PDB file of C-alpha atoms in Angstrom:
ATOM      1  CA  UNK B   1      18.358 -39.689 -80.916  1.00  0.00           C
ATOM      2  CA  UNK B   2      20.870 -36.916 -79.419  1.00  0.00           C
ATOM      3  CA  UNK B   3      18.791 -33.674 -80.464  1.00  0.00           C
ATOM      4  CA  UNK B   4      22.378 -31.933 -81.059  1.00  0.00           C
ATOM      5  CA  UNK B   5      23.990 -34.862 -82.975  1.00  0.00           C
ATOM      6  CA  UNK B   6      24.411 -34.697 -86.614  1.00  0.00           C
ATOM      7  CA  UNK B   7      25.562 -38.392 -87.236  1.00  0.00           C
ATOM      8  CA  UNK B   8      24.640 -40.414 -84.149  1.00  0.00           C
ATOM      9  CA  UNK B   9      23.777 -43.961 -84.492  1.00  0.00           C
ATOM     10  CA  UNK B  10      19.951 -43.268 -83.505  1.00  0.00           C
ATOM     11  CA  UNK B  11      19.799 -40.088 -85.463  1.00  0.00           C
ATOM     12  CA  UNK B  12      20.013 -42.359 -88.248  1.00  0.00           C
ATOM     13  CA  UNK B  13      17.449 -44.858 -87.247  1.00  0.00           C
ATOM     14  CA  UNK B  14      15.189 -42.030 -86.388  1.00  0.00           C
ATOM     15  CA  UNK B  15      15.394 -40.634 -89.582  1.00  0.00           C
ATOM     16  CA  UNK B  16      14.837 -44.147 -91.458  1.00  0.00           C
ATOM     17  CA  UNK B  17      11.532 -44.462 -89.173  1.00  0.00           C
ATOM     18  CA  UNK B  18      10.388 -41.208 -90.367  1.00  0.00           C
ATOM     19  CA  UNK B  19      11.102 -41.757 -94.061  1.00  0.00           C
ATOM     20  CA  UNK B  20       9.390 -45.083 -93.657  1.00  0.00           C
ATOM     21  CA  UNK B  21       6.346 -43.278 -92.634  1.00  0.00           C
ATOM     22  CA  UNK B  22       6.068 -44.592 -89.127  1.00  0.00           C
ATOM     23  CA  UNK B  23       3.421 -43.228 -87.147  1.00  0.00           C
ATOM     24  CA  UNK B  24       4.559 -41.010 -84.551  1.00  0.00           C
ATOM     25  CA  UNK B  25       1.361 -39.191 -83.631  1.00  0.00           C
ATOM     26  CA  UNK B  26      -1.701 -40.466 -81.990  1.00  0.00           C
ATOM     27  CA  UNK B  27      -4.983 -38.671 -83.369  1.00  0.00           C
ATOM     28  CA  UNK B  28      -7.514 -40.639 -81.603  1.00  0.00           C
ATOM     29  CA  UNK B  29      -8.375 -41.685 -78.030  1.00  0.00           C
ATOM     30  CA  UNK B  30      -8.641 -38.254 -76.547  1.00  0.00           C
ATOM     31  CA  UNK B  31      -7.756 -38.268 -72.840  1.00  0.00           C
ATOM     32  CA  UNK B  32     -10.782 -37.774 -70.637  1.00  0.00           C
ATOM     33  CA  UNK B  33     -11.057 -34.537 -68.517  1.00  0.00           C
ATOM     34  CA  UNK B  34      -7.777 -32.221 -68.979  1.00  0.00           C
ATOM     35  CA  UNK B  35      -8.919 -29.911 -66.227  1.00  0.00           C
ATOM     36  CA  UNK B  36      -5.566 -30.922 -64.388  1.00  0.00           C
ATOM     37  CA  UNK B  37      -2.939 -31.061 -66.961  1.00  0.00           C
ATOM     38  CA  UNK B  38       0.108 -32.629 -65.884  1.00  0.00           C
ATOM     39  CA  UNK B  39       3.325 -30.380 -65.406  1.00  0.00           C
ATOM     40  CA  UNK B  40       6.553 -31.144 -67.245  1.00  0.00           C
ATOM     41  CA  UNK B  41      10.131 -31.067 -65.792  1.00  0.00           C
ATOM     42  CA  UNK B  42      11.864 -27.595 -66.151  1.00  0.00           C
ATOM     43  CA  UNK B  43      15.702 -27.437 -67.772  1.00  0.00           C
ATOM     44  CA  UNK B  44      17.119 -26.997 -64.387  1.00  0.00           C
ATOM     45  CA  UNK B  45      15.748 -30.749 -63.371  1.00  0.00           C
ATOM     46  CA  UNK B  46      17.570 -32.567 -65.962  1.00  0.00           C
ATOM     47  CA  UNK B  47      20.924 -34.438 -65.252  1.00  0.00           C
ATOM     48  CA  UNK B  48      23.635 -31.648 -64.879  1.00  0.00           C
ATOM     49  CA  UNK B  49      25.818 -31.059 -67.963  1.00  0.00           C
ATOM     50  CA  UNK B  50      29.751 -30.951 -67.058  1.00  0.00           C
ATOM     51  CA  UNK B  51      30.158 -28.162 -69.552  1.00  0.00           C
ATOM     52  CA  UNK B  52      26.969 -26.702 -70.787  1.00  0.00           C
ATOM     53  CA  UNK B  53      23.290 -25.600 -69.571  1.00  0.00           C
ATOM     54  CA  UNK B  54      20.094 -27.025 -70.414  1.00  0.00           C
ATOM     55  CA  UNK B  55      17.455 -25.060 -72.470  1.00  0.00           C
ATOM     56  CA  UNK B  56      13.855 -26.112 -72.341  1.00  0.00           C
ATOM     57  CA  UNK B  57      11.455 -25.873 -75.268  1.00  0.00           C
ATOM     58  CA  UNK B  58       7.655 -25.356 -75.177  1.00  0.00           C
ATOM     59  CA  UNK B  59       5.252 -27.853 -74.328  1.00  0.00           C
ATOM     60  CA  UNK B  60       3.886 -28.984 -77.537  1.00  0.00           C
ATOM     61  CA  UNK B  61       0.877 -31.406 -78.835  1.00  0.00           C
ATOM     62  CA  UNK B  62       1.746 -34.824 -80.096  1.00  0.00           C
ATOM     63  CA  UNK B  63       4.248 -37.760 -79.784  1.00  0.00           C
ATOM     64  CA  UNK B  64       7.940 -36.709 -80.203  1.00  0.00           C
ATOM     65  CA  UNK B  65       9.841 -37.906 -83.283  1.00  0.00           C
ATOM     66  CA  UNK B  66      12.908 -38.040 -81.079  1.00  0.00           C
ATOM     67  CA  UNK B  67      11.285 -41.470 -79.612  1.00  0.00           C
ATOM     68  CA  UNK B  68      10.790 -43.075 -83.084  1.00  0.00           C
ATOM     69  CA  UNK B  69      13.824 -45.280 -82.781  1.00  0.00           C
ATOM     70  CA  UNK B  70      12.114 -47.234 -79.833  1.00  0.00           C
ATOM     71  CA  UNK B  71       8.263 -46.200 -79.480  1.00  0.00           C
ATOM     72  CA  UNK B  72       7.731 -45.043 -83.135  1.00  0.00           C
ATOM     73  CA  UNK B  73       5.273 -48.283 -83.918  1.00  0.00           C
ATOM     74  CA  UNK B  74       2.268 -49.714 -81.878  1.00  0.00           C
ATOM     75  CA  UNK B  75       2.128 -46.899 -79.472  1.00  0.00           C
ATOM     76  CA  UNK B  76      -1.793 -46.787 -78.605  1.00  0.00           C
ATOM     77  CA  UNK B  77      -3.698 -43.516 -79.705  1.00  0.00           C
ATOM     78  CA  UNK B  78      -4.129 -41.008 -77.091  1.00  0.00           C
ATOM     79  CA  UNK B  79      -3.617 -37.111 -76.792  1.00  0.00           C
ATOM     80  CA  UNK B  80       0.250 -36.969 -76.158  1.00  0.00           C
ATOM     81  CA  UNK B  81       2.151 -33.844 -75.091  1.00  0.00           C
ATOM     82  CA  UNK B  82       5.998 -33.396 -74.951  1.00  0.00           C
ATOM     83  CA  UNK B  83       8.852 -30.888 -74.226  1.00  0.00           C
ATOM     84  CA  UNK B  84      12.063 -31.223 -75.726  1.00  0.00           C
ATOM     85  CA  UNK B  85      15.462 -29.945 -74.058  1.00  0.00           C
ATOM     86  CA  UNK B  86      19.077 -29.355 -75.174  1.00  0.00           C
ATOM     87  CA  UNK B  87      22.419 -28.269 -74.327  1.00  0.00           C
ATOM     88  CA  UNK B  88      24.863 -26.288 -76.440  1.00  0.00           C
ATOM     89  CA  UNK B  89      26.794 -29.345 -77.367  1.00  0.00           C
ATOM     90  CA  UNK B  90      25.715 -32.957 -78.115  1.00  0.00           C
ATOM     91  CA  UNK B  91      23.281 -33.795 -75.546  1.00  0.00           C
ATOM     92  CA  UNK B  92      19.376 -33.588 -75.705  1.00  0.00           C
ATOM     93  CA  UNK B  93      16.395 -34.868 -73.907  1.00  0.00           C
ATOM     94  CA  UNK B  94      12.575 -35.160 -74.217  1.00  0.00           C
ATOM     95  CA  UNK B  95       9.537 -35.818 -72.006  1.00  0.00           C
ATOM     96  CA  UNK B  96       6.099 -36.886 -73.225  1.00  0.00           C
ATOM     97  CA  UNK B  97       3.137 -37.178 -71.262  1.00  0.00           C
ATOM     98  CA  UNK B  98      -0.200 -38.646 -71.711  1.00  0.00           C
ATOM     99  CA  UNK B  99      -3.421 -38.840 -69.785  1.00  0.00           C
ATOM    100  CA  UNK B 100      -5.196 -42.004 -70.432  1.00  0.00           C
ATOM    101  CA  UNK B 101      -9.025 -42.961 -69.595  1.00  0.00           C
ATOM    102  CA  UNK B 102      -8.326 -44.714 -66.170  1.00  0.00           C
ATOM    103  CA  UNK B 103      -5.831 -45.930 -64.065  1.00  0.00           C
ATOM    104  CA  UNK B 104      -5.874 -49.519 -65.500  1.00  0.00           C
ATOM    105  CA  UNK B 105      -5.265 -47.796 -68.743  1.00  0.00           C
ATOM    106  CA  UNK B 106      -2.579 -45.773 -67.427  1.00  0.00           C
ATOM    107  CA  UNK B 107      -1.061 -49.254 -65.851  1.00  0.00           C
ATOM    108  CA  UNK B 108      -1.502 -50.971 -69.157  1.00  0.00           C
ATOM    109  CA  UNK B 109       0.324 -48.059 -71.296  1.00  0.00           C
ATOM    110  CA  UNK B 110       3.143 -47.870 -68.777  1.00  0.00           C
ATOM    111  CA  UNK B 111       3.788 -51.665 -69.038  1.00  0.00           C
ATOM    112  CA  UNK B 112       3.547 -51.664 -73.135  1.00  0.00           C
ATOM    113  CA  UNK B 113       6.178 -48.731 -73.050  1.00  0.00           C
ATOM    114  CA  UNK B 114       8.429 -50.602 -70.580  1.00  0.00           C
ATOM    115  CA  UNK B 115       8.169 -53.754 -72.792  1.00  0.00           C
ATOM    116  CA  UNK B 116       8.947 -52.106 -75.976  1.00  0.00           C
ATOM    117  CA  UNK B 117      11.881 -50.059 -74.531  1.00  0.00           C
ATOM    118  CA  UNK B 118      13.223 -53.699 -73.218  1.00  0.00           C
ATOM    119  CA  UNK B 119      13.100 -55.041 -76.730  1.00  0.00           C
ATOM    120  CA  UNK B 120      14.347 -51.988 -78.566  1.00  0.00           C
ATOM    121  CA  UNK B 121      17.793 -53.324 -78.751  1.00  0.00           C
ATOM    122  CA  UNK B 122      16.816 -56.562 -80.564  1.00  0.00           C
ATOM    123  CA  UNK B 123      14.332 -54.683 -82.952  1.00  0.00           C
ATOM    124  CA  UNK B 124      17.163 -52.418 -83.847  1.00  0.00           C
ATOM    125  CA  UNK B 125      19.711 -54.980 -84.510  1.00  0.00           C
ATOM    126  CA  UNK B 126      16.906 -57.017 -86.648  1.00  0.00           C
ATOM    127  CA  UNK B 127      15.975 -53.838 -88.648  1.00  0.00           C
ATOM    128  CA  UNK B 128      19.500 -52.444 -89.440  1.00  0.00           C
ATOM    129  CA  UNK B 129      22.231 -55.031 -89.826  1.00  0.00           C
ATOM    130  CA  UNK B 130      24.708 -52.419 -89.606  1.00  0.00           C
ATOM    131  CA  UNK B 131      24.007 -51.568 -85.848  1.00  0.00           C
ATOM    132  CA  UNK B 132      24.955 -53.215 -82.939  1.00  0.00           C
ATOM    133  CA  UNK B 133      22.607 -52.349 -79.828  1.00  0.00           C
ATOM    134  CA  UNK B 134      22.535 -53.080 -76.238  1.00  0.00           C
ATOM    135  CA  UNK B 135      20.036 -52.534 -73.490  1.00  0.00           C
ATOM    136  CA  UNK B 136      20.421 -52.262 -70.080  1.00  0.00           C
ATOM    137  CA  UNK B 137      17.771 -52.250 -66.910  1.00  0.00           C
ATOM    138  CA  UNK B 138      18.613 -49.992 -64.098  1.00  0.00           C
ATOM    139  CA  UNK B 139      15.684 -50.842 -61.880  1.00  0.00           C
ATOM    140  CA  UNK B 140      12.506 -49.343 -60.447  1.00  0.00           C
ATOM    141  CA  UNK B 141      12.075 -46.394 -58.466  1.00  0.00           C
ATOM    142  CA  UNK B 142       9.210 -45.739 -55.576  1.00  0.00           C
ATOM    143  CA  UNK B 143       7.567 -42.676 -56.817  1.00  0.00           C
ATOM    144  CA  UNK B 144       3.604 -42.566 -56.875  1.00  0.00           C
ATOM    145  CA  UNK B 145       2.765 -45.848 -59.013  1.00  0.00           C
ATOM    146  CA  UNK B 146       6.397 -46.477 -59.886  1.00  0.00           C
ATOM    147  CA  UNK B 147       8.781 -45.611 -62.482  1.00  0.00           C
ATOM    148  CA  UNK B 148      11.395 -47.788 -64.293  1.00  0.00           C
ATOM    149  CA  UNK B 149      14.813 -46.932 -65.730  1.00  0.00           C
ATOM    150  CA  UNK B 150      16.647 -48.274 -68.794  1.00  0.00           C
ATOM    151  CA  UNK B 151      19.706 -47.787 -70.738  1.00  0.00           C
ATOM    152  CA  UNK B 152      20.280 -48.216 -74.505  1.00  0.00           C
ATOM    153  CA  UNK B 153      23.700 -48.045 -76.498  1.00  0.00           C
ATOM    154  CA  UNK B 154      24.089 -48.168 -80.036  1.00  0.00           C
ATOM    155  CA  UNK B 155      27.071 -48.145 -82.603  1.00  0.00           C
ATOM    156  CA  UNK B 156      26.938 -48.250 -86.461  1.00  0.00           C
ATOM    157  CA  UNK B 157      29.368 -50.014 -88.606  1.00  0.00           C
ATOM    158  CA  UNK B 158      30.936 -46.751 -89.264  1.00  0.00           C
ATOM    159  CA  UNK B 159      31.694 -45.818 -85.848  1.00  0.00           C
ATOM    160  CA  UNK B 160      28.526 -43.571 -84.922  1.00  0.00           C
ATOM    161  CA  UNK B 161      27.671 -44.236 -81.054  1.00  0.00           C
ATOM    162  CA  UNK B 162      24.917 -43.055 -79.076  1.00  0.00           C
ATOM    163  CA  UNK B 163      23.907 -43.562 -75.288  1.00  0.00           C
ATOM    164  CA  UNK B 164      20.497 -43.118 -74.036  1.00  0.00           C
ATOM    165  CA  UNK B 165      18.613 -43.240 -70.750  1.00  0.00           C
ATOM    166  CA  UNK B 166      14.822 -43.917 -70.632  1.00  0.00           C
ATOM    167  CA  UNK B 167      12.249 -44.058 -68.156  1.00  0.00           C
ATOM    168  CA  UNK B 168       8.566 -44.813 -67.878  1.00  0.00           C
ATOM    169  CA  UNK B 169       6.503 -43.458 -64.679  1.00  0.00           C
ATOM    170  CA  UNK B 170       2.808 -43.432 -63.988  1.00  0.00           C
ATOM    171  CA  UNK B 171       0.753 -41.307 -61.399  1.00  0.00           C
ATOM    172  CA  UNK B 172      -2.705 -42.906 -61.549  1.00  0.00           C
ATOM    173  CA  UNK B 173      -4.193 -42.592 -65.130  1.00  0.00           C
ATOM    174  CA  UNK B 174      -1.026 -40.294 -66.241  1.00  0.00           C
ATOM    175  CA  UNK B 175       2.241 -41.925 -67.957  1.00  0.00           C
ATOM    176  CA  UNK B 176       5.220 -40.105 -68.629  1.00  0.00           C
ATOM    177  CA  UNK B 177       8.398 -40.846 -70.549  1.00  0.00           C
ATOM    178  CA  UNK B 178      11.623 -39.303 -70.271  1.00  0.00           C
ATOM    179  CA  UNK B 179      14.523 -39.683 -72.696  1.00  0.00           C
ATOM    180  CA  UNK B 180      18.101 -38.515 -72.296  1.00  0.00           C
ATOM    181  CA  UNK B 181      20.985 -39.011 -74.960  1.00  0.00           C
ATOM    182  CA  UNK B 182      24.277 -38.111 -76.359  1.00  0.00           C
ATOM    183  CA  UNK B 183      27.229 -39.505 -78.101  1.00  0.00           C
ATOM    184  CA  UNK B 184      29.069 -42.146 -76.219  1.00  0.00           C
ATOM    185  CA  UNK B 185      28.477 -45.300 -74.381  1.00  0.00           C
ATOM    186  CA  UNK B 186      27.274 -46.883 -70.768  1.00  0.00           C
ATOM    187  CA  UNK B 187      30.382 -45.219 -69.016  1.00  0.00           C
ATOM    188  CA  UNK B 188      28.982 -41.824 -70.046  1.00  0.00           C
ATOM    189  CA  UNK B 189      25.473 -42.144 -68.617  1.00  0.00           C
ATOM    190  CA  UNK B 190      24.719 -40.297 -65.498  1.00  0.00           C
ATOM    191  CA  UNK B 191      22.388 -43.067 -64.398  1.00  0.00           C
ATOM    192  CA  UNK B 192      21.911 -41.808 -60.710  1.00  0.00           C
ATOM    193  CA  UNK B 193      21.368 -38.174 -61.757  1.00  0.00           C
ATOM    194  CA  UNK B 194      18.711 -39.496 -64.594  1.00  0.00           C
ATOM    195  CA  UNK B 195      16.990 -41.349 -61.479  1.00  0.00           C
ATOM    196  CA  UNK B 196      16.353 -38.185 -59.451  1.00  0.00           C
ATOM    197  CA  UNK B 197      15.283 -36.337 -62.906  1.00  0.00           C
ATOM    198  CA  UNK B 198      12.844 -39.467 -63.288  1.00  0.00           C
ATOM    199  CA  UNK B 199      11.534 -39.282 -59.727  1.00  0.00           C
ATOM    200  CA  UNK B 200      11.067 -35.632 -60.123  1.00  0.00           C
ATOM    201  CA  UNK B 201       9.098 -35.934 -63.443  1.00  0.00           C
ATOM    202  CA  UNK B 202       6.748 -38.439 -61.867  1.00  0.00           C
ATOM    203  CA  UNK B 203       6.230 -36.476 -58.814  1.00  0.00           C
ATOM    204  CA  UNK B 204       5.553 -33.213 -60.357  1.00  0.00           C
ATOM    205  CA  UNK B 205       3.010 -34.208 -62.800  1.00  0.00           C
ATOM    206  CA  UNK B 206       0.310 -33.245 -60.238  1.00  0.00           C
TER     207      UNK B 206
END
């Protein structure tokens, strides 16, 4: 959900997921060998905002609640870390990273996360009849072991509308997900800039 939005469509869905007790943290399956901790994006590497600046929060342990609307259930148990970003207006972002036990496990996790994002719109509409959702696929990026970029638009029956861009990228056994969101629709999404952000996120891991 947009971190700064009070009544956005995905804000409602995330609140519902949390109220239902959705598992958003992964306590088991600790990642092996943390000697080389993956690095995170800085605020300056987010898509530029036309009238505000980005602020980056600290890197925090756990799976971020901001991704509950698409990835709140069925995410394998690993030691996740995340970083939140916000502007002074209605735009927010979050990056989550996880070091799995092997390149094969990293590949499997990335594939699962991409599948869950691709099916997110259908699952939202099935769970929330008053929400219309549409997903789009914006293609793959040739960085490290690859990254894929998706878009998601939601609108409630009372008019709240949100647009999100999400990406999943992998460098060996390490997987990262980046989410950008604000009020609006597909025409408000900075796809080209987000692809650059995703490329930086994956390349910067190590």
